[in-house]
Short mmCIF file of C-alpha atoms in Angstrom, two decimals:
data_model
loop_
_atom_site.label_atom_id
_atom_site.label_comp_id
_atom_site.label_asym_id
_atom_site.label_seq_id
_atom_site.Cartn_x
_atom_site.Cartn_y
_atom_site.Cartn_z
CA MET X 1236 69.07 85.05 26.83
CA SER X 1237 65.50 84.33 25.72
CA SER X 1238 62.49 85.45 27.75
CA SER X 1239 61.78 81.83 28.70
CA LYS X 1240 65.28 81.09 29.89
CA LYS X 1241 66.43 82.86 33.04
CA LYS X 1242 69.45 83.12 35.29
CA VAL X 1243 68.99 82.52 39.00
CA ALA X 1244 71.33 83.65 41.78
CA ILE X 1245 71.20 82.44 45.40
CA LEU X 1246 72.81 83.93 48.49
CA THR X 1247 72.53 83.32 52.23
CA ALA X 1248 73.25 86.04 54.76
CA GLY X 1249 73.17 86.96 58.43
CA GLY X 1250 73.71 84.44 61.21
CA HIS X 1251 73.39 80.71 60.74
CA ALA X 1252 70.10 78.86 61.11
CA PRO X 1253 69.21 75.19 60.57
CA CYS X 1254 67.71 75.82 57.14
CA LEU X 1255 70.33 77.49 54.98
CA SER X 1256 72.00 74.52 53.32
CA ALA X 1257 68.66 72.76 52.93
CA ALA X 1258 67.10 75.84 51.32
CA VAL X 1259 69.98 76.17 48.86
CA GLY X 1260 69.76 72.47 48.03
CA GLN X 1261 65.99 72.53 47.52
CA LEU X 1262 66.15 75.64 45.32
CA ILE X 1263 68.70 73.91 43.10
CA LEU X 1264 66.67 70.69 43.13
CA HIS X 1265 63.32 72.26 42.23
CA TYR X 1266 64.74 74.59 39.57
CA THR X 1267 66.50 71.60 38.01
CA LYS X 1268 63.19 69.70 37.92
CA GLN X 1269 60.97 72.56 36.74
CA CYS X 1270 63.34 74.76 34.72
CA PRO X 1271 66.28 72.54 33.71
CA ASP X 1272 67.61 75.04 31.16
CA TRP X 1273 67.78 77.93 33.67
CA GLU X 1274 71.30 78.77 34.80
CA ILE X 1275 71.98 78.86 38.56
CA ILE X 1276 74.81 80.58 40.39
CA CYS X 1277 75.49 81.22 44.09
CA TYR X 1278 77.26 84.20 45.59
CA ARG X 1279 79.80 83.01 48.13
CA SER X 1280 79.45 84.57 51.61
CA GLY X 1281 76.24 86.48 50.99
CA TYR X 1282 76.30 90.14 50.00
CA LYS X 1283 80.06 90.15 50.45
CA GLY X 1284 80.34 87.72 47.55
CA LEU X 1285 77.92 89.77 45.50
CA LEU X 1286 80.02 92.93 45.99
CA LEU X 1287 83.23 91.08 45.16
CA GLY X 1288 81.79 89.04 42.28
CA ASP X 1289 82.69 85.81 44.06
CA ILE X 1290 80.56 83.22 42.27
CA ILE X 1291 79.93 79.50 42.52
CA LYS X 1292 78.53 78.08 39.28
CA VAL X 1293 76.00 75.33 39.88
CA THR X 1294 77.23 72.57 37.61
CA PRO X 1295 75.35 69.44 36.46
CA GLU X 1296 77.30 67.50 39.12
CA ILE X 1297 76.08 69.87 41.87
CA ARG X 1298 72.51 69.66 40.57
CA ALA X 1299 72.64 65.87 40.68
CA GLN X 1300 73.72 65.92 44.33
CA ALA X 1301 71.65 68.88 45.56
CA ALA X 1302 69.51 66.68 47.83
CA VAL X 1303 72.60 65.93 49.94
CA LEU X 1304 72.69 69.51 51.21
CA ARG X 1305 69.70 68.95 53.53
CA GLN X 1306 71.90 66.70 55.67
CA TYR X 1307 74.15 69.61 56.68
CA GLY X 1308 73.83 72.60 58.97
CA GLY X 1309 75.34 76.01 58.39
CA SER X 1310 75.47 77.40 54.88
CA VAL X 1311 77.49 75.50 52.32
CA ILE X 1312 77.81 78.69 50.26
CA GLY X 1313 78.78 80.90 53.23
CA ASN X 1314 77.26 83.86 55.05
CA SER X 1315 78.27 87.40 56.00
CA ARG X 1316 76.68 90.44 57.65
CA VAL X 1317 76.77 93.25 55.08
CA LYS X 1318 74.33 96.15 54.78
CA LEU X 1319 74.37 97.57 51.27
CA THR X 1320 73.32 101.01 52.51
CA ASN X 1321 76.14 101.22 55.09
CA VAL X 1322 78.79 102.81 52.89
CA LYS X 1323 81.31 103.46 55.67
CA ASP X 1324 81.32 99.82 56.82
CA ALA X 1325 81.66 98.46 53.26
CA VAL X 1326 84.63 100.75 52.56
CA LYS X 1327 86.27 99.87 55.87
CA ARG X 1328 85.99 96.15 55.08
CA GLY X 1329 87.41 96.58 51.59
CA LEU X 1330 84.20 95.51 49.86
CA VAL X 1331 83.97 98.74 47.85
CA GLN X 1332 86.37 101.55 47.07
CA GLU X 1333 86.22 105.05 48.54
CA GLY X 1334 83.61 107.01 46.60
CA GLN X 1335 81.62 103.91 45.58
CA HIS X 1336 78.19 103.08 46.92
CA PRO X 1337 77.58 99.37 47.74
CA LEU X 1338 74.13 99.44 46.13
CA ASN X 1339 75.65 100.62 42.85
CA VAL X 1340 78.44 98.05 43.02
CA ALA X 1341 75.97 95.23 43.77
CA ALA X 1342 73.63 96.36 40.99
CA GLU X 1343 76.44 96.52 38.45
CA GLN X 1344 77.61 93.04 39.45
CA LEU X 1345 74.13 91.59 39.01
CA GLN X 1346 73.90 93.25 35.61
CA ARG X 1347 77.31 91.90 34.57
CA ASP X 1348 76.27 88.44 35.69
CA GLY X 1349 72.95 88.69 33.83
CA VAL X 1350 70.90 87.72 36.88
CA ASP X 1351 67.12 87.78 36.47
CA ILE X 1352 66.08 86.26 39.80
CA LEU X 1353 67.86 86.72 43.14
CA HIS X 1354 66.98 84.45 46.06
CA THR X 1355 68.04 85.78 49.44
CA VAL X 1356 67.85 83.40 52.40
CA GLY X 1357 68.05 85.40 55.61
CA GLY X 1358 66.30 87.40 58.31
CA ASP X 1359 64.68 90.81 58.18
CA ASP X 1360 68.01 92.60 57.64
CA THR X 1361 68.93 90.35 54.72
CA ASN X 1362 65.59 90.72 53.02
CA THR X 1363 65.09 94.44 53.61
CA THR X 1364 68.57 94.88 52.12
CA ALA X 1365 67.37 92.85 49.14
CA ALA X 1366 64.36 95.16 48.87
CA ASP X 1367 66.69 98.19 48.83
CA LEU X 1368 68.66 96.55 46.04
CA ALA X 1369 65.57 95.71 43.98
CA ALA X 1370 64.21 99.26 44.33
CA HIS X 1371 67.59 100.70 43.33
CA LEU X 1372 67.75 98.51 40.24
CA GLN X 1373 64.19 99.35 39.24
CA LYS X 1374 65.02 103.07 39.40
CA ASN X 1375 67.87 102.35 37.00
CA ASN X 1376 65.63 100.39 34.60
CA TYR X 1377 67.03 96.95 35.47
CA GLN X 1378 64.29 94.50 36.35
CA LEU X 1379 65.35 92.04 39.02
CA ASN X 1380 62.92 89.62 40.63
CA VAL X 1381 63.99 89.35 44.29
CA ILE X 1382 62.44 86.47 46.24
CA GLY X 1383 63.43 86.01 49.87
CA LEU X 1384 63.13 83.08 52.24
CA PRO X 1385 62.69 83.92 55.96
CA LYS X 1386 65.55 82.56 58.07
CA THR X 1387 65.89 83.29 61.76
CA ILE X 1388 65.95 81.06 64.81
CA ASP X 1389 64.43 83.94 66.80
CA ASN X 1390 61.16 83.55 64.85
CA ASP X 1391 60.73 87.33 65.00
CA ILE X 1392 59.99 88.48 61.43
CA ILE X 1393 56.82 90.52 60.92
CA PRO X 1394 54.41 89.25 59.51
CA ILE X 1395 55.85 85.71 59.10
CA ARG X 1396 54.04 83.04 61.16
CA GLN X 1397 57.04 80.70 61.38
CA SER X 1398 60.55 81.36 60.15
CA LEU X 1399 62.76 78.64 58.73
CA GLY X 1400 65.14 77.01 61.21
CA ALA X 1401 63.39 78.08 64.42
CA ALA X 1402 61.80 74.72 65.25
CA THR X 1403 65.11 72.88 64.82
CA ALA X 1404 66.94 75.42 66.98
CA ALA X 1405 64.46 74.89 69.82
CA GLU X 1406 64.87 71.12 69.57
CA GLN X 1407 68.66 71.38 69.52
CA GLY X 1408 68.75 73.84 72.42
CA ALA X 1409 66.75 71.37 74.50
CA ARG X 1410 69.13 68.60 73.50
CA PHE X 1411 72.09 70.77 74.52
CA PHE X 1412 70.62 71.43 77.96
CA SER X 1413 69.79 67.77 78.55
CA ASN X 1414 73.55 67.21 78.90
CA VAL X 1415 74.40 70.47 80.66
CA VAL X 1416 71.76 69.94 83.35
CA THR X 1417 73.64 66.94 84.76
CA GLU X 1418 76.18 69.46 86.08
CA LEU X 1419 73.67 70.10 88.87
CA GLY X 1420 75.51 67.36 90.75
CA ALA X 1421 78.96 68.95 90.34
CA SER X 1422 78.50 71.05 93.46
CA ALA X 1423 76.06 71.64 96.29
CA ARG X 1424 73.67 74.57 95.70
CA MET X 1425 74.35 74.79 91.97
CA LEU X 1426 72.92 77.59 89.80
CA ILE X 1427 72.85 76.76 86.06
CA VAL X 1428 72.05 79.54 83.59
CA HIS X 1429 71.15 78.44 80.07
CA GLU X 1430 71.45 81.44 77.71
CA VAL X 1431 69.42 81.07 74.52
CA MET X 1432 69.63 83.29 71.42
CA GLY X 1433 66.94 85.94 70.94
CA ARG X 1434 67.73 89.64 70.80
CA ASN X 1435 64.24 91.14 70.91
CA CYS X 1436 62.04 88.08 70.95
CA GLY X 1437 61.70 85.39 73.60
CA TRP X 1438 60.07 82.78 71.35
CA LEU X 1439 63.17 80.59 71.03
CA THR X 1440 63.86 80.59 74.78
CA ALA X 1441 60.23 79.69 75.51
CA ALA X 1442 60.08 77.04 72.78
CA THR X 1443 63.39 75.51 73.90
CA ALA X 1444 62.14 75.32 77.48
CA LEU X 1445 58.91 73.70 76.30
CA VAL X 1446 60.69 71.03 74.24
CA TYR X 1447 63.06 70.35 77.13
CA GLN X 1448 60.26 70.07 79.71
CA GLN X 1449 58.34 67.72 77.41
CA SER X 1450 61.43 65.53 77.11
CA LEU X 1451 61.43 64.99 80.87
CA ALA X 1452 57.94 63.52 80.86
CA GLY X 1453 59.03 60.19 79.38
CA LYS X 1454 62.12 59.67 81.52
CA PRO X 1455 62.38 57.32 84.52
CA TRP X 1456 63.22 58.90 87.88
CA VAL X 1457 64.59 57.68 91.22
CA PRO X 1458 63.71 60.51 93.65
CA GLY X 1459 65.13 58.75 96.71
CA ILE X 1460 68.68 59.12 95.42
CA GLY X 1461 68.22 62.64 94.07
CA LEU X 1462 67.23 61.71 90.52
CA ALA X 1463 64.05 63.78 90.62
CA LYS X 1464 62.25 65.47 87.75
CA GLU X 1465 61.94 68.66 89.82
CA ARG X 1466 65.72 69.02 90.04
CA TYR X 1467 66.24 68.49 86.32
CA GLY X 1468 63.42 70.76 85.20
CA VAL X 1469 63.33 74.41 84.16
CA HIS X 1470 62.79 76.70 87.15
CA ALA X 1471 62.54 80.11 85.45
CA ILE X 1472 62.23 81.57 81.95
CA TYR X 1473 63.37 85.17 81.44
CA ILE X 1474 62.58 86.82 78.10
CA PRO X 1475 62.37 90.42 76.82
CA GLU X 1476 58.55 90.40 76.82
CA LEU X 1477 58.15 89.64 80.54
CA ALA X 1478 58.73 91.86 83.53
CA LEU X 1479 61.34 90.64 85.98
CA ASP X 1480 60.99 91.50 89.65
CA VAL X 1481 64.43 90.39 90.81
CA GLU X 1482 63.58 90.51 94.52
CA ALA X 1483 60.42 88.41 94.17
CA GLU X 1484 62.08 85.92 91.85
CA ALA X 1485 65.10 85.59 94.14
CA LYS X 1486 62.79 84.76 97.03
CA ARG X 1487 61.00 82.09 94.97
CA LEU X 1488 64.24 80.59 93.67
CA ARG X 1489 65.90 80.68 97.11
CA ALA X 1490 63.13 78.46 98.42
CA LEU X 1491 63.78 76.03 95.55
CA MET X 1492 67.51 76.06 96.20
CA ASP X 1493 66.98 75.38 99.91
CA ARG X 1494 64.64 72.49 99.15
CA GLN X 1495 66.43 70.68 96.32
CA GLY X 1496 69.97 72.09 96.13
CA ASN X 1497 69.93 73.47 92.57
CA VAL X 1498 68.23 76.00 90.26
CA ASN X 1499 68.07 76.02 86.42
CA LEU X 1500 67.36 79.28 84.57
CA PHE X 1501 66.52 79.69 80.87
CA ILE X 1502 67.22 83.25 79.70
CA SER X 1503 66.97 84.98 76.36
CA GLU X 1504 70.11 86.90 75.42
CA GLY X 1505 67.92 89.99 75.01
CA ALA X 1506 66.33 89.77 78.45
CA GLY X 1507 67.30 92.78 80.55
CA LEU X 1508 69.43 94.14 77.69
CA ASP X 1509 68.60 97.81 78.34
CA SER X 1510 69.67 97.48 81.96
CA ILE X 1511 72.89 95.72 81.02
CA ILE X 1512 73.79 98.34 78.39
CA LYS X 1513 73.05 101.18 80.83
CA GLU X 1514 75.25 99.55 83.45
CA LEU X 1515 78.13 99.17 80.98
CA THR X 1516 77.87 102.70 79.60
CA ASP X 1517 77.62 104.14 83.13
CA ARG X 1518 80.98 102.48 83.77
CA GLY X 1519 82.39 104.14 80.67
CA GLN X 1520 82.52 100.99 78.55
CA GLU X 1521 81.84 101.25 74.82
CA VAL X 1522 79.15 98.88 73.54
CA ALA X 1523 80.16 97.23 70.25
CA ARG X 1524 77.66 97.21 67.37
CA ASP X 1525 77.47 95.42 64.02
CA ALA X 1526 76.98 96.87 60.51
CA PHE X 1527 73.23 97.07 61.10
CA GLY X 1528 73.63 99.03 64.34
CA HIS X 1529 72.64 96.10 66.55
CA VAL X 1530 74.47 95.65 69.84
CA ARG X 1531 76.92 92.75 69.52
CA LEU X 1532 75.42 90.44 72.11
CA ASP X 1533 78.51 88.24 72.23
CA THR X 1534 80.30 91.18 73.91
CA ILE X 1535 77.53 91.78 76.48
CA ASN X 1536 77.32 88.32 78.14
CA PRO X 1537 73.77 88.49 79.55
CA GLY X 1538 74.06 85.02 81.10
CA LYS X 1539 76.92 86.11 83.31
CA TRP X 1540 75.03 89.26 84.27
CA PHE X 1541 72.01 87.24 85.45
CA ALA X 1542 74.20 84.65 87.19
CA GLU X 1543 76.05 87.32 89.17
CA ARG X 1544 72.85 88.98 90.32
CA PHE X 1545 71.06 85.84 91.40
CA ALA X 1546 73.93 83.81 92.86
CA ALA X 1547 74.28 85.72 96.12
CA MET X 1548 70.54 86.31 96.48
CA ILE X 1549 69.66 82.61 96.30
CA GLY X 1550 72.75 81.33 98.10
CA ALA X 1551 74.40 79.53 95.18
CA GLU X 1552 77.79 78.03 95.99
CA LYS X 1553 78.66 77.57 92.33
CA THR X 1554 77.29 79.00 89.08
CA LEU X 1555 77.55 77.68 85.53
CA VAL X 1556 76.62 79.73 82.47
CA GLN X 1557 76.19 77.83 79.21
CA LYS X 1558 75.11 79.16 75.79
CA SER X 1559 73.38 76.84 73.34
CA GLY X 1560 73.25 79.36 70.48
CA TYR X 1561 76.00 78.13 68.18
CA PHE X 1562 75.16 74.49 68.88
CA ALA X 1563 71.46 75.04 68.09
CA ARG X 1564 71.79 77.33 65.08
CA SER X 1565 74.33 75.16 63.23
CA ALA X 1566 72.33 71.93 63.16
CA PRO X 1567 70.80 70.49 60.00
CA ALA X 1568 67.06 71.04 59.63
CA ASN X 1569 64.80 68.53 61.36
CA ALA X 1570 61.81 66.90 59.65
CA GLU X 1571 59.36 69.64 60.70
CA ASP X 1572 61.62 72.40 59.44
CA PHE X 1573 62.50 70.61 56.23
CA GLN X 1574 58.82 70.30 55.35
CA LEU X 1575 58.40 74.05 55.87
CA ILE X 1576 61.58 74.79 53.89
CA ASP X 1577 60.47 72.65 50.96
CA THR X 1578 56.97 74.17 50.97
CA CYS X 1579 58.40 77.70 50.92
CA VAL X 1580 60.97 76.86 48.23
CA LEU X 1581 58.28 75.44 45.97
CA LYS X 1582 56.33 78.68 46.40
CA ALA X 1583 59.49 80.68 45.70
CA VAL X 1584 60.07 78.88 42.40
CA GLU X 1585 56.41 79.36 41.49
CA CYS X 1586 56.77 83.11 42.16
CA ALA X 1587 59.99 83.25 40.16
CA ARG X 1588 58.26 81.74 37.15
CA ALA X 1589 55.37 84.19 37.57
CA GLY X 1590 57.64 87.23 38.02
CA VAL X 1591 56.46 87.95 41.57
CA THR X 1592 58.75 89.64 44.13
CA GLY X 1593 58.56 89.35 47.93
CA LEU X 1594 59.43 87.32 51.02
CA ILE X 1595 57.91 83.85 51.04
CA GLY X 1596 56.04 82.86 54.19
CA HIS X 1597 52.70 82.34 55.87
CA ASP X 1598 51.35 85.87 56.15
CA GLU X 1599 49.83 86.41 59.62
CA GLU X 1600 48.11 89.57 58.43
CA ARG X 1601 46.47 87.76 55.48
CA GLY X 1602 44.98 84.71 57.18
CA ASN X 1603 48.30 82.80 57.27
CA GLU X 1604 48.26 82.46 53.49
CA LEU X 1605 51.54 81.20 52.01
CA ARG X 1606 52.52 84.00 49.65
CA ALA X 1607 55.21 86.43 48.52
CA ILE X 1608 54.87 89.11 51.18
CA GLU X 1609 55.60 92.64 50.02
CA PHE X 1610 59.07 93.77 51.17
CA PRO X 1611 57.93 97.14 52.63
CA ARG X 1612 55.82 95.16 55.13
CA ILE X 1613 58.79 93.14 56.40
CA LYS X 1614 60.15 94.14 59.80
CA GLY X 1615 62.22 92.51 62.51
CA GLY X 1616 61.78 92.42 66.26
CA LYS X 1617 58.36 90.76 66.38
CA ALA X 1618 57.50 90.24 70.04
CA PHE X 1619 56.66 86.80 71.35
CA ASP X 1620 52.99 86.52 72.34
CA THR X 1621 53.16 85.52 76.01
CA THR X 1622 49.38 85.06 76.18
CA GLN X 1623 49.48 81.85 74.15
CA PRO X 1624 48.00 78.96 76.16
CA TRP X 1625 51.05 76.70 75.77
CA PHE X 1626 53.34 79.32 77.29
CA LYS X 1627 50.97 80.16 80.14
CA ASP X 1628 50.70 76.43 80.89
CA LEU X 1629 54.50 76.14 80.83
CA LEU X 1630 54.97 78.96 83.34
CA GLN X 1631 52.29 77.48 85.56
CA GLU X 1632 54.07 74.12 85.45
CA ILE X 1633 57.37 75.63 86.62
CA GLY X 1634 55.70 77.89 89.19
CA GLN X 1635 56.66 81.23 87.64
CA PRO X 1636 54.18 84.15 87.72
CA LEU X 1637 53.16 85.63 84.36
CA THR X 1638 53.34 89.37 83.74
CA ALA X 1639 53.29 91.22 80.43
CA THR X 1640 55.23 94.48 80.66
CA VAL X 1641 58.75 94.90 79.33
CA HIS X 1642 60.76 96.00 82.34
CA VAL X 1643 63.65 94.82 84.47
CA ALA X 1644 63.39 95.94 88.07
CA HIS X 1645 66.47 96.72 90.17
#
């Protein structure tokens, strides 16, 4: 293979977000336009496919139809959660043999496939894993240009200003709740808990609540028959970054319930997580974790935990817990997200041609410049800034006090 002709590999990993298929499609599209003689392959199901050598060859027919991918959610090439430095997990799952190290297996596969440029579309775990792989290859004298794209609906990657898929997820979560909220009439004194994804960061919960509240502004209301904006609105937003005084909140929400007959809560799945885990472990329950050591939130059920604690305190006769996560994260990218995706992909291709490695995004620590951010600087768990004017205005609108310490009171 000549120095001018390269081989590109693409993989998507981690959870779904409304950007994966579009990012894959735009990478294929822009490489076809700018570097038509470069070969493109995709690894099926993320790092799992890389370890197993499970390849999709991007044919001329796929290139010609790449623009179609933006119309679909999910990842057309498949995802998985695999950490290349977690040897035990990889062996257990049959991805490597006993005595093999996943980094070595992945490196050897990339060498066999002749890959020069690897695009990873994922969150902080995906891209820090890619950094581990690139460093390992460099130590073994194999030059691989790794260029990541930041995917996470939580919008919690340091130092990325806005991650791909987050804006769409907020819009879709609001759309989801616009149907669920009509259940307020299914029973007197109804408590509805809307659980939104977000392990360490409350951005998505806050943004979803904002989009939903804005959607109410243009709707007609008939208060005399109970069709009142106040009943359909958000009444509380609970996120990891805010303190929660259960007693004070219960008093506020009880007054709402007495006045209008329903209460709607928006909670982040990471809100109160430490308290929930402590409660479970105190009861002797084992808390399941994934390959990266994260608590498996689908086994914790934070929405139910909040519903149980508030129901009696506010006099709810019926509670309903609904999770918008899978609905929101599996949607195709909206126009705002697609513009960001396309901008980042164009930068990624530019970096590939220049031999630059890093995670593409607007760097908050470098004046929001769109650039390939150095992998060692990439971290997850960026906290949502609750001092932003739009969020303070939102809390004021719904009548919730703003505090800034991370604590759940009992």
